[in-house]
PDB file of C-alpha atoms in Angstrom:
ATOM      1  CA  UNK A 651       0.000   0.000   0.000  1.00 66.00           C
ATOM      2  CA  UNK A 652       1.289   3.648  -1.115  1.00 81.00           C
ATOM      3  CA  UNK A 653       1.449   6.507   1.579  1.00 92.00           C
ATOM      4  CA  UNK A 654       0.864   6.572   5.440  1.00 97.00           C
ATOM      5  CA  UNK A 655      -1.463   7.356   7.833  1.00 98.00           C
ATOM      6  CA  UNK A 656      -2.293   8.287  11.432  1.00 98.00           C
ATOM      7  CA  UNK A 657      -5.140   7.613  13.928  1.00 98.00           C
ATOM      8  CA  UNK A 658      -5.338  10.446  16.381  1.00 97.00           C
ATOM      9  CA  UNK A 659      -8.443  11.556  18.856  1.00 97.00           C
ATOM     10  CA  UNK A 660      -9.995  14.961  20.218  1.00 97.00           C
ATOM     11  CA  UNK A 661     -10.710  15.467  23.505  1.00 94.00           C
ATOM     12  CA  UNK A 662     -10.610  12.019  24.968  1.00 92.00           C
ATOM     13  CA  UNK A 663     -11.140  11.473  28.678  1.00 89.00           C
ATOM     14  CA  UNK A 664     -10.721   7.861  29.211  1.00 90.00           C
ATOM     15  CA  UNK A 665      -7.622   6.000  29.592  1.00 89.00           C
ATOM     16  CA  UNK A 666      -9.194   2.895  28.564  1.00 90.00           C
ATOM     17  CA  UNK A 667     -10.293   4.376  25.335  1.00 90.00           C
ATOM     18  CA  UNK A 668      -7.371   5.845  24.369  1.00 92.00           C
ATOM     19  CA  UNK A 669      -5.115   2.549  24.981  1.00 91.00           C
ATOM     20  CA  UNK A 670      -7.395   1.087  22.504  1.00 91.00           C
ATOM     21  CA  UNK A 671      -7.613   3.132  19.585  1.00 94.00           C
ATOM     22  CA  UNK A 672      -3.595   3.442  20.044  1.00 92.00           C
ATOM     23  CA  UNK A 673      -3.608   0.069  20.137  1.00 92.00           C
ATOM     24  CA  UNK A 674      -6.092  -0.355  16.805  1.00 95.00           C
ATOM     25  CA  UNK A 675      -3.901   1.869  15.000  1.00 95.00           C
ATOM     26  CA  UNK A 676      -0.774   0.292  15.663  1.00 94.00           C
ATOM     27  CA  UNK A 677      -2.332  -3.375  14.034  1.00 94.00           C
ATOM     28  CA  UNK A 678      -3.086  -1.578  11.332  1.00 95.00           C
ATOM     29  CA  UNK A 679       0.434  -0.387  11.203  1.00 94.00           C
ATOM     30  CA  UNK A 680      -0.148   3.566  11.384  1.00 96.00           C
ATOM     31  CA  UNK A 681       3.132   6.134  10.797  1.00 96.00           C
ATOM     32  CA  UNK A 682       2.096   7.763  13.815  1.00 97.00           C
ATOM     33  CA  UNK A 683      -1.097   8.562  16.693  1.00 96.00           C
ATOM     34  CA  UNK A 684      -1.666  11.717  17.853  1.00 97.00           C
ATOM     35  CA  UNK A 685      -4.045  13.307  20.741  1.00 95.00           C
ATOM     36  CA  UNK A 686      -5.574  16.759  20.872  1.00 97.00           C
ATOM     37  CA  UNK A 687      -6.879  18.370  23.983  1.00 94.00           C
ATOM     38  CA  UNK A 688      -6.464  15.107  25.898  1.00 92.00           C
ATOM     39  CA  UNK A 689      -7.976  14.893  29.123  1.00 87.00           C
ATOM     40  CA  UNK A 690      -5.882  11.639  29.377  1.00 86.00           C
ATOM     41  CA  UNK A 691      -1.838  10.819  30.267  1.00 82.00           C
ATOM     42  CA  UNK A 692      -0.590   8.120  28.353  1.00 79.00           C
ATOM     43  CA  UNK A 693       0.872   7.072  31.811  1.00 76.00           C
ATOM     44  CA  UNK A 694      -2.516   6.140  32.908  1.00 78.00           C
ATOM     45  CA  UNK A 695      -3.005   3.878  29.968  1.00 82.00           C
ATOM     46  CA  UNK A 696      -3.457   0.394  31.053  1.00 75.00           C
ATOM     47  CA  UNK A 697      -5.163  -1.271  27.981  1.00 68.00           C
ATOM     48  CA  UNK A 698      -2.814  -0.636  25.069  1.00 66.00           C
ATOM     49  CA  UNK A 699      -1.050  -4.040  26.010  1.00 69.00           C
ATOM     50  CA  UNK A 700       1.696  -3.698  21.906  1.00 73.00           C
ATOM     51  CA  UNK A 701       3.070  -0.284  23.660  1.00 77.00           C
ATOM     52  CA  UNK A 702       2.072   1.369  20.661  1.00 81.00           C
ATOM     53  CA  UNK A 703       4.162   4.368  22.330  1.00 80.00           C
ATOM     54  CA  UNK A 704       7.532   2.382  21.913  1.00 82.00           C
ATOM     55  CA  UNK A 705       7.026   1.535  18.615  1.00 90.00           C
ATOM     56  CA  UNK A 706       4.727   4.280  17.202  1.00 92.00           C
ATOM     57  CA  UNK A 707       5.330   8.361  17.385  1.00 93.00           C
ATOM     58  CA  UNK A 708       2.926   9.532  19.716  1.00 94.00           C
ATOM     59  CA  UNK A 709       2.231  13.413  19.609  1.00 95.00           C
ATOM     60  CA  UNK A 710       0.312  14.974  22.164  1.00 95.00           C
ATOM     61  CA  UNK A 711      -0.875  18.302  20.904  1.00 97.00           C
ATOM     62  CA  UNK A 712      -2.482  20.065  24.359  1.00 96.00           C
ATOM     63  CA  UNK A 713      -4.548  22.494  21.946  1.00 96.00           C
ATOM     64  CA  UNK A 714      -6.071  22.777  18.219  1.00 95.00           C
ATOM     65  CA  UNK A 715      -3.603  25.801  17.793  1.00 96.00           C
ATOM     66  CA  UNK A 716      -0.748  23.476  18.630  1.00 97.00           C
ATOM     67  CA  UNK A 717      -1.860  20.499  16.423  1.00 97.00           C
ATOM     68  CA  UNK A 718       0.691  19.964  13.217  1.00 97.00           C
ATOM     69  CA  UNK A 719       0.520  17.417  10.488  1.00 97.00           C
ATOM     70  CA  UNK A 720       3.372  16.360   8.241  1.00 97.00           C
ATOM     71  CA  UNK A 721       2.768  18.651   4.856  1.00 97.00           C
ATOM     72  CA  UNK A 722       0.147  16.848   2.415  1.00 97.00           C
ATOM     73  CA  UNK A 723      -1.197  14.859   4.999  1.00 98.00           C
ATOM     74  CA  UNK A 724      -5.043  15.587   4.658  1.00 98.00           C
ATOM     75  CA  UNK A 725      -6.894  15.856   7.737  1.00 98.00           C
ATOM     76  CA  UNK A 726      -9.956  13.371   8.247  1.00 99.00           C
ATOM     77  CA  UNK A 727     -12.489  13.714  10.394  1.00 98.00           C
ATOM     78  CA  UNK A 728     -14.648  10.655  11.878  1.00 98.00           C
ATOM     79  CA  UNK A 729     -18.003  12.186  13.261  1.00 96.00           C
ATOM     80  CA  UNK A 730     -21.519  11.923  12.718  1.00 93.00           C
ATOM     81  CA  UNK A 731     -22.650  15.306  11.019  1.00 92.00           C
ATOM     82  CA  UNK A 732     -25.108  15.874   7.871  1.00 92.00           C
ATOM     83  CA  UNK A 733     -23.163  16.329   5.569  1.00 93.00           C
ATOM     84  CA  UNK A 734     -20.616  13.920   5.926  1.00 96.00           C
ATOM     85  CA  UNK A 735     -19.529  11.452   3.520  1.00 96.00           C
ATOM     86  CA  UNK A 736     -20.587   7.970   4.047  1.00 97.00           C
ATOM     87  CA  UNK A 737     -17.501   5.479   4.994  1.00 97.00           C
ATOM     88  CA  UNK A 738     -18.565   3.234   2.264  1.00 96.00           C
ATOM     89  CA  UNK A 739     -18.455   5.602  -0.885  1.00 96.00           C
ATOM     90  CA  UNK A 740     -15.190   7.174   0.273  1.00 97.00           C
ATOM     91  CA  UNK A 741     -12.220   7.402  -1.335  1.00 97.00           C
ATOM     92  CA  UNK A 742      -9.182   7.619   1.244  1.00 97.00           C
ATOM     93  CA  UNK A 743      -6.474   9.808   0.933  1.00 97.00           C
ATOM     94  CA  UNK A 744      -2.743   7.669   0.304  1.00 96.00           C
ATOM     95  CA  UNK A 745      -1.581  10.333   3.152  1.00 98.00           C
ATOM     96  CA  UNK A 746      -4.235  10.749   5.567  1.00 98.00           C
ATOM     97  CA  UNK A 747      -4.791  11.324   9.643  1.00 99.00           C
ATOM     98  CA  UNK A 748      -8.146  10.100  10.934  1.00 99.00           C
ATOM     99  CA  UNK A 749      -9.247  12.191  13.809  1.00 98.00           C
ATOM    100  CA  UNK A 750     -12.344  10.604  15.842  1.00 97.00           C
ATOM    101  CA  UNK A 751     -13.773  12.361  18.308  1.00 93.00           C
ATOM    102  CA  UNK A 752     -13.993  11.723  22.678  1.00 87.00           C
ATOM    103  CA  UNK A 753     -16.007   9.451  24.359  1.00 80.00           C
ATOM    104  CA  UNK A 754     -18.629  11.693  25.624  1.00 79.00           C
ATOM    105  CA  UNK A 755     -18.393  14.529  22.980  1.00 83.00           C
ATOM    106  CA  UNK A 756     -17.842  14.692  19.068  1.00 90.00           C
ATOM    107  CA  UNK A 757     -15.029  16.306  17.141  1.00 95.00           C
ATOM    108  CA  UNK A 758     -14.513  19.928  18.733  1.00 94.00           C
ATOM    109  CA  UNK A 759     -15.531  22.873  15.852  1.00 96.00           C
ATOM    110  CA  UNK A 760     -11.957  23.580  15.328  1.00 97.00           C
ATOM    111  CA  UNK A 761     -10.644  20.676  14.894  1.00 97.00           C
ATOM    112  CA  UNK A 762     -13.592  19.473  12.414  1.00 96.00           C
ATOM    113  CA  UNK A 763     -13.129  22.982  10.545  1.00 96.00           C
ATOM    114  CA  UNK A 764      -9.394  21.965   9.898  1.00 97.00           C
ATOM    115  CA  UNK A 765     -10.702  18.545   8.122  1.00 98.00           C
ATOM    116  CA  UNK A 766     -10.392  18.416   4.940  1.00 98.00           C
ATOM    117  CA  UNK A 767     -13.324  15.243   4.938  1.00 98.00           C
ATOM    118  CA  UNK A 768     -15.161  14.413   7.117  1.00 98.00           C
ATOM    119  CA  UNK A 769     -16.568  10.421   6.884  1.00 98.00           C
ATOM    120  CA  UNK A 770     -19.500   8.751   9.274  1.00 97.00           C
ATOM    121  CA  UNK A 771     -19.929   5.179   9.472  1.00 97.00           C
ATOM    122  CA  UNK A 772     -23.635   4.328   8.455  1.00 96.00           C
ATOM    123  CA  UNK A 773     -24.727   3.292  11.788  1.00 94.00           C
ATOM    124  CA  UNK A 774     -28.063   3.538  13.620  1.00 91.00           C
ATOM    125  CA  UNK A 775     -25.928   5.492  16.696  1.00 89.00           C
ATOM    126  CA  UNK A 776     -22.718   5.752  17.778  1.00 89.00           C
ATOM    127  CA  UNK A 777     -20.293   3.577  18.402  1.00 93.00           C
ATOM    128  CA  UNK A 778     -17.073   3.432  20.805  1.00 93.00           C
ATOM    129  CA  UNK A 779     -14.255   5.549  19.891  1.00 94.00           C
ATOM    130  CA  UNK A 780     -12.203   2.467  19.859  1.00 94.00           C
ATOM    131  CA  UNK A 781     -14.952   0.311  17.639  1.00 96.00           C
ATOM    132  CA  UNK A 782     -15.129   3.443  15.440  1.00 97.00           C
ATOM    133  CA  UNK A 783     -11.179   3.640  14.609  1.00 97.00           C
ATOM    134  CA  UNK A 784     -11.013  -0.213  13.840  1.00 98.00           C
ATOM    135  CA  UNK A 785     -13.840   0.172  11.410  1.00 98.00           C
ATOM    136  CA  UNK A 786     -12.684   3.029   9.519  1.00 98.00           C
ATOM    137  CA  UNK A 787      -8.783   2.207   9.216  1.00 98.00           C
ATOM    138  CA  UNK A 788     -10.113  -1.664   8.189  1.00 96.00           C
ATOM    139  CA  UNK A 789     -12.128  -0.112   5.363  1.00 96.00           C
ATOM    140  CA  UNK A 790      -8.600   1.765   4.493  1.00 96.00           C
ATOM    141  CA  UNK A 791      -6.784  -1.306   4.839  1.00 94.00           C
ATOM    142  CA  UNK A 792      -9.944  -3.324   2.415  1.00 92.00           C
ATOM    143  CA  UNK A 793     -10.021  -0.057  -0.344  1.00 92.00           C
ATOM    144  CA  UNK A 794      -6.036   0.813  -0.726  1.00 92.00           C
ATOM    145  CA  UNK A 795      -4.329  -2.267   0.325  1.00 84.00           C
ATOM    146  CA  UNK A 796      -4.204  -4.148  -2.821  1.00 79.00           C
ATOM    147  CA  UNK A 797      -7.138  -6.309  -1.951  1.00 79.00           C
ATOM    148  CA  UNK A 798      -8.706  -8.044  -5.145  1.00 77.00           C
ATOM    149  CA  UNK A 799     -12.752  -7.916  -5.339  1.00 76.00           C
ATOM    150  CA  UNK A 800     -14.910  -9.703  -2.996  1.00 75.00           C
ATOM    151  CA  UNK A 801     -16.087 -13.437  -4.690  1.00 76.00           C
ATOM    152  CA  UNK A 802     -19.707 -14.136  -5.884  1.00 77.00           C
ATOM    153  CA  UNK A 803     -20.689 -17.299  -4.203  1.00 78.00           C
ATOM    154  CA  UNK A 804     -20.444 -17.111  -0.133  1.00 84.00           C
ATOM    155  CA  UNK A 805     -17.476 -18.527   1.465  1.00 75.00           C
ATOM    156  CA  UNK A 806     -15.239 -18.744  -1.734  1.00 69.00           C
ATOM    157  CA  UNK A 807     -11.826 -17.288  -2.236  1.00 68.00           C
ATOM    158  CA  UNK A 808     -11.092 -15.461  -5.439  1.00 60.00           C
ATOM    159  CA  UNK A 809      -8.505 -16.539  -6.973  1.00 62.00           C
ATOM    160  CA  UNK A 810      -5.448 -14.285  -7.867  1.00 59.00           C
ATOM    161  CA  UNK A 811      -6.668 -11.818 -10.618  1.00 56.00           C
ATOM    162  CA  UNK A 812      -4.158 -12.259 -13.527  1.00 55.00           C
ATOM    163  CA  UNK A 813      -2.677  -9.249 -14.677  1.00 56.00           C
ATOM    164  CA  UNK A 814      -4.883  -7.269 -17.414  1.00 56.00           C
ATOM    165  CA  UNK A 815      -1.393  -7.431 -19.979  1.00 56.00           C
ATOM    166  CA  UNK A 816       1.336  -9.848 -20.287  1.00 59.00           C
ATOM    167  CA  UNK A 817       3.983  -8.378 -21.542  1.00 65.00           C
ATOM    168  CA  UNK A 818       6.209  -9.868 -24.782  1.00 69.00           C
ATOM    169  CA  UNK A 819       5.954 -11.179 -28.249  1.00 73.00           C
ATOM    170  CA  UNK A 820       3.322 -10.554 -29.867  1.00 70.00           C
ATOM    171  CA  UNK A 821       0.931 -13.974 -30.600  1.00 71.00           C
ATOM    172  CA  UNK A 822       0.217 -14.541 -34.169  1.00 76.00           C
ATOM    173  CA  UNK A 823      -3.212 -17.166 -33.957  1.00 75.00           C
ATOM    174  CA  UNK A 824      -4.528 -18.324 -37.686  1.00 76.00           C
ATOM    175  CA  UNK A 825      -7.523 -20.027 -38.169  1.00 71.00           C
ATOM    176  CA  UNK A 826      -7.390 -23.272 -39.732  1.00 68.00           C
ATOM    177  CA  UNK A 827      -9.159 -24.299 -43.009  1.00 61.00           C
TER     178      UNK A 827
END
């Protein structure tokens, strides 16, 4: 898969929370994870049990005036609103950050006036923070990752998609008489 990505949150409150979207985001193998406005040290996080923070950059921006991303990284928010796009019929960015919003609250107004998109998973009602990230960075890893199309019949693997042109001498066919 081309480009990067980051998982990141706004807001969040709850250690418990946090360790898992970290924790989501390093499986899926994100460049980096980011906080902003955390209400949450990443001392008191218990449930990240890879230590994404060892292996991962971790920035912890304390406001929205503070937050940076790495140049042409577009900004992504994950929050239920109107008129956001649905996760389904998006097409992800090959250099994104996926900001989701806190526990109790949704994205703050600056932070979702610095997204560039902003995506909602078609849901009934919201979801954990932590359920949320694993969703949306799975459909990433489903829509950029080199995945061939889903089979027909249930159960079935497809079979490795030959390549639209072989390359070489060209093959002269004559009909018989």
């Amino acid at each position: 898969m081309r480009g990067y990505f980051a998982a990141g949150v706004d807001g969040i409150s709850k250690p418990m929370n946090l360790g898992n979207l970290m924790r989501i985001a390093h499986a899926f193998d994100a460049s980096f994870f980011f906080t902003v406005n955390a209400q949450v040290k990443l001392s008191d996080v218990q449930s990240d049990t890879s230590r994404t923070q060892h292996t991962v950059p971790v920035y912890m921006f304390p406001t929205v005036e503070e937050f940076r991303l790495p140049v042409g990284c577009r900004l992504v928010g994950v929050e239920i609103t109107d008129d956001a796009n649905e996760l389904p019929r998006f097409r992800h960015p090959q250099r994104a950050a996926y900001v989701f919003g806190g526990e109790r609250t949704s994205l703050s107004e600056p932070v979702l006036k610095r997204c560039e998109f902003v995506v909602k998973i078609p849901t009934r009602f919201s979801i954990n923070v932590g359920m949320a990230g694993a969703i949306v960075l799975y459909d990433r890893l489903i829509s950029l990752g080199g995945y061939p199309g889903r089979p027909i019949a249930p159960g079935r693997a497809v079979a490795d998609i030959p390549p639209s042109h072989k390359w070489g001498a060209p093959i002269i066919r004559t009909t018989k008489a």
